[in-house]
Every structure is written in C-alpha cells, then in structure tokens.
Coordinates of C-alpha atoms in Angstrom, one line a residue:
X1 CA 0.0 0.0 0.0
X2 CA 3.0 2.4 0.8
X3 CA 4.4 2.4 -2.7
X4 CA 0.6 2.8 -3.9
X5 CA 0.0 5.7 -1.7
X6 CA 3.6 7.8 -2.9
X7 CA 2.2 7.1 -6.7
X8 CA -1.6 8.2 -6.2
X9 CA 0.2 11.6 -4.3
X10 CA 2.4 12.5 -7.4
X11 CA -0.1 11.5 -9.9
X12 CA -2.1 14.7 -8.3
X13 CA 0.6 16.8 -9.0
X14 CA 1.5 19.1 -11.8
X15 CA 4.9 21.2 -11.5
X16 CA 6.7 23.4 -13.0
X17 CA 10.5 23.9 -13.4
X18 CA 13.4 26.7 -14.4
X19 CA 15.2 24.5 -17.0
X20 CA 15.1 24.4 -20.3
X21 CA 15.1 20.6 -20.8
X22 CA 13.4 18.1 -19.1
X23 CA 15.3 17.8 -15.5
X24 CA 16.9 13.8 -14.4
X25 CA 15.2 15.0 -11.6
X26 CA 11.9 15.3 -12.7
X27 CA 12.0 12.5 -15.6
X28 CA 12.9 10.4 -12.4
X29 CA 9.8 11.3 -10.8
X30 CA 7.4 11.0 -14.1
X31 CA 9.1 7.3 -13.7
X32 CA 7.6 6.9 -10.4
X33 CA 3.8 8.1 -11.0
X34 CA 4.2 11.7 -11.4
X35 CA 0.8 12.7 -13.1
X36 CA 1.7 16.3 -14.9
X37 CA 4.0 18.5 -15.6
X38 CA 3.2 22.4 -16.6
X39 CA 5.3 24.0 -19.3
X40 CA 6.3 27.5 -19.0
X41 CA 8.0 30.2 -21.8
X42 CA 11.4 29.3 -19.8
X43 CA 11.5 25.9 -20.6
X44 CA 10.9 26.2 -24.5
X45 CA 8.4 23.9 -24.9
X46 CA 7.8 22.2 -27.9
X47 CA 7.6 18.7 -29.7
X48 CA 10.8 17.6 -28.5
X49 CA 10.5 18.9 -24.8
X50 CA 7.4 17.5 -24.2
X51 CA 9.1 13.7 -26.0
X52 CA 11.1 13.6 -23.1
X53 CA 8.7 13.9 -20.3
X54 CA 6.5 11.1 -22.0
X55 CA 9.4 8.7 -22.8
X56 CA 9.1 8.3 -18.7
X57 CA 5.2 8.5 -18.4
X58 CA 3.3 8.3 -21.7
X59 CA 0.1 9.4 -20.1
X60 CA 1.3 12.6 -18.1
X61 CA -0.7 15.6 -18.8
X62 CA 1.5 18.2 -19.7
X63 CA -0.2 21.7 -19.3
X64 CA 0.9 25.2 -20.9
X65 CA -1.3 28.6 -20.0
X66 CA -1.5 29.3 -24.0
X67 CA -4.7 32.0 -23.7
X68 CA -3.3 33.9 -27.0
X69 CA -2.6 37.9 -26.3
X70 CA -0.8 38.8 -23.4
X71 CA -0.3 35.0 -22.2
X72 CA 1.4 33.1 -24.3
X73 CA 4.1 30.5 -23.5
X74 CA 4.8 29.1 -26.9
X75 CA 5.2 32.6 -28.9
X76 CA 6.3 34.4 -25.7
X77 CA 9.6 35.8 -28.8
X78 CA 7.5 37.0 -31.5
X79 CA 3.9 37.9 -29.9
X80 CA 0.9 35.6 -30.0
X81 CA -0.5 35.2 -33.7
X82 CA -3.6 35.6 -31.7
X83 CA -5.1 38.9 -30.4
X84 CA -6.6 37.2 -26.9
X85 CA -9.8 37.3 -25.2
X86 CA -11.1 41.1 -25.1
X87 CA -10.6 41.9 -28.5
X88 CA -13.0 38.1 -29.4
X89 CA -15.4 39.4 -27.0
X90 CA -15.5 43.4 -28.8
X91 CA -16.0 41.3 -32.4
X92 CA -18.6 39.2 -30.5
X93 CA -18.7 36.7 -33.4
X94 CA -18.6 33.2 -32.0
X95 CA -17.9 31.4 -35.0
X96 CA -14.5 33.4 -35.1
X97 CA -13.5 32.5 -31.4
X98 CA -13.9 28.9 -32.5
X99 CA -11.7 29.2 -34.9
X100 CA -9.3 31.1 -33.0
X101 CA -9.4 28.5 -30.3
X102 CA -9.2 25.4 -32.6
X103 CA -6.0 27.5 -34.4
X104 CA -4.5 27.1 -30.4
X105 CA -5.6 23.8 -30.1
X106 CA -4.0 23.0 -33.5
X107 CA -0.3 24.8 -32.0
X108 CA -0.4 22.6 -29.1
X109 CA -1.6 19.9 -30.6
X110 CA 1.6 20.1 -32.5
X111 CA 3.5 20.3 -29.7
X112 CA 2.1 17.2 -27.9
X113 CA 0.6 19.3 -25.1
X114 CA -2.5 17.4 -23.5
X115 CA -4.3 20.9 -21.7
X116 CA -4.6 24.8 -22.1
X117 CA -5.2 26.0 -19.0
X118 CA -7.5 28.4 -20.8
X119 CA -9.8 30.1 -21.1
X120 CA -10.1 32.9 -18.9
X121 CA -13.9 32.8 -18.1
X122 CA -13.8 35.7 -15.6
X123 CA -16.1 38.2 -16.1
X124 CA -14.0 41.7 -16.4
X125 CA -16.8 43.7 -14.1
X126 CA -13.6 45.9 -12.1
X127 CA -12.4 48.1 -15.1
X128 CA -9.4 48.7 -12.7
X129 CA -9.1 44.7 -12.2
X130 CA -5.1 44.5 -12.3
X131 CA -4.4 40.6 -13.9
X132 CA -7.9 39.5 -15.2
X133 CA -8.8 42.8 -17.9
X134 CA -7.9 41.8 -21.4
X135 CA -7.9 38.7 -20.5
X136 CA -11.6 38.3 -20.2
X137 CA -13.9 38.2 -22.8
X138 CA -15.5 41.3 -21.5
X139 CA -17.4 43.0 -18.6
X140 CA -21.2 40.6 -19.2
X141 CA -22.3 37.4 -18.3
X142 CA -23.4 36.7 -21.5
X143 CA -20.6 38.0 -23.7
X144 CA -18.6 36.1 -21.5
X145 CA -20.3 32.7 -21.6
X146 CA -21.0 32.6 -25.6
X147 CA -16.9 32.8 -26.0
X148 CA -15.9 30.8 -23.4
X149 CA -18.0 28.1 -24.7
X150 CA -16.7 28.6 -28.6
X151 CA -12.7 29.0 -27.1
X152 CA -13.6 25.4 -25.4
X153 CA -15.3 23.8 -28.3
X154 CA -12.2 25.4 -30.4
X155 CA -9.8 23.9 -28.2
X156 CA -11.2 20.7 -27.7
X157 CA -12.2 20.0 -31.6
X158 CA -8.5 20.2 -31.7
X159 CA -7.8 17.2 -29.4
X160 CA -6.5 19.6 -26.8
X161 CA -8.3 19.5 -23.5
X162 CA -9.3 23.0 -22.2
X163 CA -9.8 24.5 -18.6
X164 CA -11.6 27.3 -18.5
X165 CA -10.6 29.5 -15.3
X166 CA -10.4 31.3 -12.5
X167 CA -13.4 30.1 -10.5
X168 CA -15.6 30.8 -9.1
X169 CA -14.9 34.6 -10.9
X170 CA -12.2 36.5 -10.7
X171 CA -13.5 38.9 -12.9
X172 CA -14.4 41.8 -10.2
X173 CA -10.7 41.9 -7.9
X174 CA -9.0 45.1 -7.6
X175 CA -5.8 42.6 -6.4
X176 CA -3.5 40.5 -7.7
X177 CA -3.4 37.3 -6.5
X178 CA 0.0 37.0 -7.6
X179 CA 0.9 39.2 -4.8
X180 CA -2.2 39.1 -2.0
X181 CA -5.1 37.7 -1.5
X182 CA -8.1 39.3 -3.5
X183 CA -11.6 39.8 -2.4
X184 CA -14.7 39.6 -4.0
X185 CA -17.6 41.7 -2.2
X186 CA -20.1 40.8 -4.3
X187 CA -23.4 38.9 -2.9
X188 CA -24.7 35.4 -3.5
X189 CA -27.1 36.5 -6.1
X190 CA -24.8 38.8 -8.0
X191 CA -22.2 36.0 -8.3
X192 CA -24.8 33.8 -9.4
X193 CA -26.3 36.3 -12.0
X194 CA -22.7 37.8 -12.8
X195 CA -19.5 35.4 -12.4
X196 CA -21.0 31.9 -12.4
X197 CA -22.7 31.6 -15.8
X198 CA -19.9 31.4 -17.8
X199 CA -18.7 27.9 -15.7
X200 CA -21.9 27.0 -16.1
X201 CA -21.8 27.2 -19.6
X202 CA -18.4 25.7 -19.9
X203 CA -19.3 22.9 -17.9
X204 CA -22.3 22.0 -20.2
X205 CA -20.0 22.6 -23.0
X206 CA -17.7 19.3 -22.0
X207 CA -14.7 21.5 -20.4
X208 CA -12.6 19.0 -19.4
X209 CA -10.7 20.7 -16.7
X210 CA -11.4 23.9 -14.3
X211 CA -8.7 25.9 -12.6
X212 CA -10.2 27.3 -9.2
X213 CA -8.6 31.0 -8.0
X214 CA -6.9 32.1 -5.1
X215 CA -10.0 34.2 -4.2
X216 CA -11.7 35.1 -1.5
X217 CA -15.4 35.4 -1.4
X218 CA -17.3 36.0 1.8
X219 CA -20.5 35.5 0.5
X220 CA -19.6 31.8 -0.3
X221 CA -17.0 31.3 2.2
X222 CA -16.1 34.0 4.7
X223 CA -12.7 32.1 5.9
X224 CA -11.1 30.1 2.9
X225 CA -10.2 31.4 0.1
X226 CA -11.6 29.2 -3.2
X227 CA -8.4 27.3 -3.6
X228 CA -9.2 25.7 0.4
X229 CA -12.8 26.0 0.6
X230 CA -14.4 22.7 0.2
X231 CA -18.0 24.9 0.1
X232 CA -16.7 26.3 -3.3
X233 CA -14.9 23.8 -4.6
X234 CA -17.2 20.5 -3.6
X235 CA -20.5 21.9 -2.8
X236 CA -20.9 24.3 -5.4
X237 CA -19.0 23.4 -8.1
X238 CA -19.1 20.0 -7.9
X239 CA -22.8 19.4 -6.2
X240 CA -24.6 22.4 -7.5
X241 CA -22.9 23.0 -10.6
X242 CA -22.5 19.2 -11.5
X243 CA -19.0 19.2 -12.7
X244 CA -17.6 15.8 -12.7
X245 CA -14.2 16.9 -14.6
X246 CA -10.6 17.9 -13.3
X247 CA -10.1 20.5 -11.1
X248 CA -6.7 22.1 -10.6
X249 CA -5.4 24.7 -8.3
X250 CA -3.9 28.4 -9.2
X251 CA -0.1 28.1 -9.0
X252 CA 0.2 27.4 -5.1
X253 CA 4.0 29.5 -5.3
X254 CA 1.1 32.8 -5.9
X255 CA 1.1 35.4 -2.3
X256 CA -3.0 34.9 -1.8
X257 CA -2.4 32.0 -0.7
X258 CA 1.5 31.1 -0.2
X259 CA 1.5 34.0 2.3
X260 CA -0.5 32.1 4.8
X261 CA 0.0 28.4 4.5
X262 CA 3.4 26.3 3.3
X263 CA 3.5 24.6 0.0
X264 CA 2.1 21.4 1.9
X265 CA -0.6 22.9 3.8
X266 CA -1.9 24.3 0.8
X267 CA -1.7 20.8 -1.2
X268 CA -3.7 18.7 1.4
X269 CA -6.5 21.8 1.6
X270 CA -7.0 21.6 -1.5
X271 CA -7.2 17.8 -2.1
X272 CA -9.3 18.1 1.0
X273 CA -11.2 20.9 -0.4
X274 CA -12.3 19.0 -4.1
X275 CA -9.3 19.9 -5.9
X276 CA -7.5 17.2 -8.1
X277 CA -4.5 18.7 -9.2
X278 CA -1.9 20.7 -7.4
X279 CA -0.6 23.4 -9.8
X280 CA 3.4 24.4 -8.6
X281 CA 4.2 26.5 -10.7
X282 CA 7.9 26.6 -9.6
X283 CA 9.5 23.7 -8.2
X284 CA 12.6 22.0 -7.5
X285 CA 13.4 18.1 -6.7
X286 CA 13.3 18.9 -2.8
X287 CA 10.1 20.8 -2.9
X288 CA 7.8 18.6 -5.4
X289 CA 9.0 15.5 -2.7
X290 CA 8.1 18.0 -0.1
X291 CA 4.5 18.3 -1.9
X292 CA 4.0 14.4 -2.1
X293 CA 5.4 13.3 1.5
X294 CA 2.7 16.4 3.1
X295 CA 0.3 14.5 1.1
X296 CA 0.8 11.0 2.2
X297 CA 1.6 11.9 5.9
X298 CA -1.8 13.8 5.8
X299 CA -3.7 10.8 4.5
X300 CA -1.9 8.3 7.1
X301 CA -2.8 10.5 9.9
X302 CA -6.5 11.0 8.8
X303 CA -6.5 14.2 7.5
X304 CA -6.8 13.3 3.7
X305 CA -9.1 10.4 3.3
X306 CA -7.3 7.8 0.6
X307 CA -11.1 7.6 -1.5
X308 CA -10.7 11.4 -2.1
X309 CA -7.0 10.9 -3.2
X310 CA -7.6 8.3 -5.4
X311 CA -10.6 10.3 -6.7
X312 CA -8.3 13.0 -7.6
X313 CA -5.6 10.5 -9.2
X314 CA -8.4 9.0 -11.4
X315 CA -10.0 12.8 -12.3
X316 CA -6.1 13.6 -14.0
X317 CA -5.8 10.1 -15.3
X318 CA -9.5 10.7 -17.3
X319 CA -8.2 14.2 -19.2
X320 CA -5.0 11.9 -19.9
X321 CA -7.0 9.1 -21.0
X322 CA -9.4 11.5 -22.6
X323 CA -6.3 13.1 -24.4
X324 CA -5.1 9.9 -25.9
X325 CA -8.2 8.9 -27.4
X326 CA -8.4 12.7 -29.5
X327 CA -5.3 11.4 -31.9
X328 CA -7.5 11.5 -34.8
X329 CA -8.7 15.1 -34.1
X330 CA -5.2 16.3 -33.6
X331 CA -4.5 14.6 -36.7
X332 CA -7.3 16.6 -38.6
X333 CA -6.2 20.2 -36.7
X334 CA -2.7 19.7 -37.9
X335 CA -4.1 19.5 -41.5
X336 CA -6.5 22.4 -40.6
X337 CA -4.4 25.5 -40.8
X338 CA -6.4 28.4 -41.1
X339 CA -2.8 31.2 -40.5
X340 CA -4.5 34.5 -41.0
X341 CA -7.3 34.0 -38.3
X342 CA -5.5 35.8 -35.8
X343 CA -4.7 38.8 -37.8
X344 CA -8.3 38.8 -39.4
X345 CA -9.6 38.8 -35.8
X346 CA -6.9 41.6 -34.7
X347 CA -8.7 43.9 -37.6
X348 CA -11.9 43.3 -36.6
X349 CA -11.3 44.4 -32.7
X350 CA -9.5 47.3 -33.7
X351 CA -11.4 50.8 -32.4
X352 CA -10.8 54.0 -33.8
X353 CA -11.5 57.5 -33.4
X354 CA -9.8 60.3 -35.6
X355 CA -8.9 60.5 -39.6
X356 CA -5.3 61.2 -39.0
X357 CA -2.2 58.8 -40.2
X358 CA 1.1 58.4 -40.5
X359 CA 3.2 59.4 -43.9
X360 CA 6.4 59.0 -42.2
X361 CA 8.5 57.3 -39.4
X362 CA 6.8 58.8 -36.1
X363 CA 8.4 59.3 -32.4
X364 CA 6.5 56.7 -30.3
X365 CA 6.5 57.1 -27.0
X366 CA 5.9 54.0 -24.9
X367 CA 4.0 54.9 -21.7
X368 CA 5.3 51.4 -20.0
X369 CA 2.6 50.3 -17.3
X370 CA 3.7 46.7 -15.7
X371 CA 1.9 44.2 -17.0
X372 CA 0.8 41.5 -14.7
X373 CA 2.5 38.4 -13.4
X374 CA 0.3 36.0 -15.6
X375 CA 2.1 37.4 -18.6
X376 CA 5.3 36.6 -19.4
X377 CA 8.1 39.2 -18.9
X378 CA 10.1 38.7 -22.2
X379 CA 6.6 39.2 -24.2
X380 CA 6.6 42.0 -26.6
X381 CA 4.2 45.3 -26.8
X382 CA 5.7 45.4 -30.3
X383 CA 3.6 48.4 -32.3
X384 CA 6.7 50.1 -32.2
X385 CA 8.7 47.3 -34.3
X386 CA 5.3 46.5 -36.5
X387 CA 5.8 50.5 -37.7
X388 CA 9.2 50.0 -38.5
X389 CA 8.4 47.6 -40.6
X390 CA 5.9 50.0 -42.4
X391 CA 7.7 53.3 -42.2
X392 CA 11.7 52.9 -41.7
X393 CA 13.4 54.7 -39.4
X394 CA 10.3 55.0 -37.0
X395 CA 12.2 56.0 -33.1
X396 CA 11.1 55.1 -30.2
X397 CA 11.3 56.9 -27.1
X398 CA 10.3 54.7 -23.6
X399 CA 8.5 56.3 -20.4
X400 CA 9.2 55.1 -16.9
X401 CA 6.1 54.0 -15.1
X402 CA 5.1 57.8 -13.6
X403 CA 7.6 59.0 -15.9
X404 CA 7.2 62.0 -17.7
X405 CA 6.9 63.1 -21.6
X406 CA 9.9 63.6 -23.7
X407 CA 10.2 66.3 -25.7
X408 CA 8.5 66.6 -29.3
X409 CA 9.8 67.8 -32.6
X410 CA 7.9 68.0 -35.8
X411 CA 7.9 64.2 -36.0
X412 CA 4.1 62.5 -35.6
X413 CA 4.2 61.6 -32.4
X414 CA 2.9 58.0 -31.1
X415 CA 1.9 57.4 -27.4
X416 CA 1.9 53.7 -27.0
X417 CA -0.4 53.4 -23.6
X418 CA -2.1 50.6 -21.8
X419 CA -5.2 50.1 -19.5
X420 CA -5.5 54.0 -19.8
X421 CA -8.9 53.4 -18.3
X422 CA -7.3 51.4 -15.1
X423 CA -4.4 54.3 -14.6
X424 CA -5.1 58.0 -13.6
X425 CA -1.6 58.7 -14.6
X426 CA -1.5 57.3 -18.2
X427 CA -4.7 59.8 -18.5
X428 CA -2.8 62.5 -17.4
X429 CA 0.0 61.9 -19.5
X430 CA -2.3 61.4 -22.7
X431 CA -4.3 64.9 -21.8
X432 CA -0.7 66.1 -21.1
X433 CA 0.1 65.2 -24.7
X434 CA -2.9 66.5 -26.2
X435 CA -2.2 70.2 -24.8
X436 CA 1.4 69.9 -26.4
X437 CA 0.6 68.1 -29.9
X438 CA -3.3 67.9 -30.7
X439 CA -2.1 66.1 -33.7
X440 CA -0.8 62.8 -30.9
X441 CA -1.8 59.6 -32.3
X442 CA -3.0 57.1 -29.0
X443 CA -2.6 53.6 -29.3
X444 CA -4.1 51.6 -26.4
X445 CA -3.3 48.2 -25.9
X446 CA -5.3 47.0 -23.0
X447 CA -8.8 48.3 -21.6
X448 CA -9.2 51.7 -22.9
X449 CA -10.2 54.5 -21.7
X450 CA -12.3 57.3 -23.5
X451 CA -10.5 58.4 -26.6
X452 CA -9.0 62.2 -26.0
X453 CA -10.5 65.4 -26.3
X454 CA -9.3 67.8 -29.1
X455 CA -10.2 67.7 -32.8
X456 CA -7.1 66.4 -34.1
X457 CA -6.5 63.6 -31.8
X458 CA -6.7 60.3 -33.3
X459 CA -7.3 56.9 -31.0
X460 CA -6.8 52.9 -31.7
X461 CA -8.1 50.2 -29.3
X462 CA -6.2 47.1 -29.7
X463 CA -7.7 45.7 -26.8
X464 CA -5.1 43.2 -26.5
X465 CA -1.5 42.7 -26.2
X466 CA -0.2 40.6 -29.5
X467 CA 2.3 40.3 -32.5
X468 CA -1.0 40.8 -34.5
X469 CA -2.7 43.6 -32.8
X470 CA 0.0 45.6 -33.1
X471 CA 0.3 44.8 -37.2
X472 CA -3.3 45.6 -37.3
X473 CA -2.9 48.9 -35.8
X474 CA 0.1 49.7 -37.4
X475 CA -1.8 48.8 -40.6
X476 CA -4.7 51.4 -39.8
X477 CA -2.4 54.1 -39.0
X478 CA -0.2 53.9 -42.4
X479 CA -3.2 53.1 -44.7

C-alpha cells in the first residue's frame, strides 16, 4: 500500500521547473507516477520537450497557460499570432473565437501538449481589475459565456483538453493574486447572475478541466479562500454546478495563498477541499517530494481520506485518457491551418477615433505600465517594431512607469499606452500630450479609456496585447 500511496500523491501533482530541458530529476519522478508536468516560456516547450517527459510516463498531462494575447508561453519571442480574449469578446462573433481556439488547439496539438489551461472565463466587471482585464472576454455574463463556450469547443475540436478559469470569478478583484489575497464583495445572487454563468456554460459545453482561483469570497466562504474551501470547490461546483471533470489549483507559489500556508498545507487543503490537481508553478526536486510526502503523511494520519486521493488520481488520469483517445482530431487540426485568423480577428477588434495617419516614421512614446505576473516578462508590446516595418526609421522613445513626456519635434508623435482606463496617470500623461501636440496619435493596448479630447486627436483600441494587434494597428495608421 505504501508504494501505492507515494504514486496516487504525485499522480495529483503538476509542476513546473526553471530548465530548459526536461530535469533527471523530474524524468525520475514522471518514472515513479508523477501525473503532470506544466510547461512555462522558460522551458521552451515544444515537440521535442514534451518527448522527453512522455518517454518516462506516456500518459502525463502536460499543461501550458496558451490564452493567446498577453499569455502566451509558446510565442512568448514573436507575440501571439492571436489577439486574446477582449478583442473576441469586442467582435462578438462566436464562430470566429472557434476558430481562434481550434488555431490554439491545432499549436499545441503540435507540440504534444495534453491541456490549455484556458480560457479565462472571468467576467472583467472591475475596469481597474489589475491581472484578469484583457484577458476576459468582456465585462457581461453573456458575452462572457458565448466565448468561453466557442474557445472550449475550439480547443477541444482540436484534441487539446481546455480548462476554463479562475473560479468561481475572478472577474471583479482590484488585487492581484500573484501578490495578495483578493476579495470579491459581491453577494450570492450577483455571483450567481454575474460570475457563475460562464462555468456554467463551460461545464455543459464538456470542459474537461477547471482551474479554481486564489480568491476570497465571503459571501460563499467568509474564511477560505476558493483554492481551500471545500463549500466552493465540492459543494458548489461540484454538487450544485454538476462538474464531474478535473479541477486544478492556481499556482500554489502565488502570495493569496503562499503567504499564509506552506507549499504542503496548501496541497492537502485543496485535495481536502475538491481539488484534483496541485498546480506548482515553480519547483525544485526537494520541494515537489516536499509536496508528495505532506500529502501522504496527511492521509496516514486522517487528515486526507485515501477515496478522495484516489478520486483526484483517477480525475487527471481521465483528461489523460481522454487526451489519448483525441489522436484522430489532432491529426485533422494539424491538417487544418487556417494562419490568418488571428490577424483577421486583430482587424476586426481594432477601435478607432480620428482620420489622421502616419506618412512618415513617427516618435513613439511608450507609456510602460507593468503588466501583470500572468504574462510573461520577455513578451513584446511590439507596435513600435510593426511601424518599422511600415515606415523605416520610425524611433522610439520609452517612459518610466510615472515617468514623464519627452520632448516633441515635428515628427508625428505615437503614445503607445495601456489600461489608460485602469491608470489616472497614463490619462494625465495622454491629456498632457494632447495640450502639447493635438495632432498625438493614441494607441491603447489593453482596456481603454475614452479616446482624448481635441479635434485632431486620433485613438486605436487594440484591446489586447499581440504580435497581430499591433500589425493591425500599425496597418490602420499607415493606410
């Protein structure tokens, strides 16, 4: 039973590593039952990475967060060729998210990768939400739902299994839970009207996995946050809700909850709680043994019961099972390309204001706001580069956060900003430019805000962060 209960622990586990190749470490433990593995823009993954984690276990369920736009793990160099969640949700056409998602699918698929731990299903109802925003379809229930459910169909016609994310909502935060522990005030009938329709949805769709959030949300559990809370997690989500598929934990490494419990602590919870999978985001030899000796000592002593572990075990080894019965679809996606579905779809979400555009190379000004934690720090703005490519010897000029405005000369003038709507300063600095060149040409990546007074001002909404956003705006502006 011993050597029984060390596998069912690592088969719940899913961690993630700093190399680049597929740690002796790590391949040792995949050897000894280790259930998943999750793939960040670090490691490089592709075909051959993810070879050498299933040479040691053929059925581990290797996970990548690929949303498209800001996150992207496999095109973290160049920019997604996909403009990501908002800019879907401002086109509103369904039929093109599909696409989209099975165009994911079809990259992963390629790369052997068994889930996306997309889509985001939050519902963006905070305007000043600081790690959900673009990444949501948009601020409605039912926006939200109709694209979450064509991302997952997208995804999962591809032979990819999809997890759509961060329930039960984290949609209406004004805190990162990279960093603390968010709260969501909202009542029970709000969430239900609001943030819950969109799982709902995904759930009746056939999502074959759910990530829970580090959330904290009084009015379903005033003491645990989602991750711990076996009211969330078991008697809502799995009881009310009816979802009988994978459930996987936030990275446990992430402050809202890593703050006030150890790695361990947090894995048995959760177990405890209705989770199945133990997201670790960063992990070394020491601390994923760590992870699977908390767990075994917990069930030995009572605290885990073995029927829940087990339950968990079997919950990762159906997506894997479910995986390796999609060959044939992953064989049709690969055939499928449809390569100028992202661009089309970056066109489409663009949102202008304003006649003016560029003849020749432009100063842009970068007004650099920090991106979130979810998105990968290498990953390129890139409209700057996309009108070089249009107009030579375009310059670029880069703000400090707070920073302010460089000079102007009679070049057209560029301010690069994002989340205007989410930063009094970026607003000030836009109004700022305004009063100096009414001719300023606003480009805003993320959720903007209203487009700048003055006749001569000229706005584009991306409404995402991409390689192809920023070639569709560059496109507009040199037309």
């Amino acid at each position: 039973m011993s050597a029984d209960l060390y596998r069912l622990a690592l088969a719940v586990l899913q961690p993630g590593y700093e190399e680049t190749t597929a740690p002796d470490w790590l391949r040792r433990a995949l050897g000894e039952g280790l259930g998943g593995a999750v793939l960040f823009a670090r490691n490089r993954p592709d075909a051959g990475h993810v070879r050498a984690l299933r040479a040691e276990n053929p059925g581990v369920v290797v996970a990548v967060d690929e949303e498209g736009g800001a996150v992207t793990r496999l095109e973290v160099a160049a920019g997604s060729s996909f403009p990501g969640n908002r800019a879907l949700g401002v086109i509103d056409d369904v039929a093109l998210t599909e696409r989209v998602g099975r165009q994911i699918g079809r990259m992963l698929a390629e790369a052997d990768i068994t889930l996306n731990y997309a889509p985001s299903a939050d519902v963006n109802a905070d305007p000043a939400n600081p790690v959900i925003g673009v990444r949501s379809f948009g601020p409605t229930a039912d926006l939200v739902a109709r694209h979450t459910v064509a991302y997952v169909h997208g995804v999962q016609g591809a032979g990819v299994a999809a997890c759509a994310k961060h329930f039960p909502g984290h949609g209406d935060t004004a805190t990162d839970s990279h960093l603390a522990l968010p709260t969501v005030h909202a009542s029970g009938q709000v969430l239900a009207e609001r943030d819950l329709p969109p799982f709902r949805a995904a759930i009746r769709a056939g999502v074959r996995a759910i990530m829970c959030g580090h959330l904290l949300v009084p009015a379903l559990d005033p003491e645990l946050p989602a991750t711990l809370s076996r009211a969330i997690l078991t008697d809502l989500l799995r009881d009310e809700l009816g979802f009988d598929g994978m459930l996987v934990t936030d990275a446990i490494e992430m402050r809202a909850v890593a703050a006030r419990f150890t790695p361990g602590e947090i894995a048995v919870r959760a177990l405890a709680a209705g989770a199945d999978a133990i997201c670790a985001g960063l992990t070394t030899e020491r601390t994923l043994y760590e992870l699977r000796d908390a767990i075994v000592a917990a069930v030995r002593e009572g605290v885990l019961p073995e029927e829940r572990l087990a339950q968990a075990a079997a919950r990762v080894r159906a997506v894997s099972d479910w995986y390796g019965e999609q060959a044939a679809l992953r064989e049709k996606a690969r055939a499928d390309a449809d390569p100028g579905v992202g661009l089309d779809a970056a066109r489409a979400a663009l949102t202008t204001s304003g006649t003016r555009r560029l003849t020749r190379p432009p100063l842009v000004v970068e007004v650099n706001t920090r991106f979130s934690q979810a998105v990968d720090p290498a990953m390129p703005a890139g409209l700057t580069a996309a009108l070089a490519e249009l107009l030579p010897g375009t310059a670029r000029a880069r703000l400090a956060e707070e920073g302010e405005l460089p000079p102007f000369d009679d070049r057209p003038v560029v301010l690069v900003v994002h989340d205007a709507a989410r930063h009094a300063w970026v607003r000030e600095r836009v109004a700022q430019a305004v009063q100096v060149r009414p001719d300023v040409i606003v480009v805003d990546t993320g959720v903007p805000a209203d487009p700048p007074a003055g006749p001569h001002a000229t706005h584009v909404a991306t409404h995402g962060v991409s390689r192809v956003s920023a070639r569709a705006a560059a496109e507009w502006l040199v037309r």
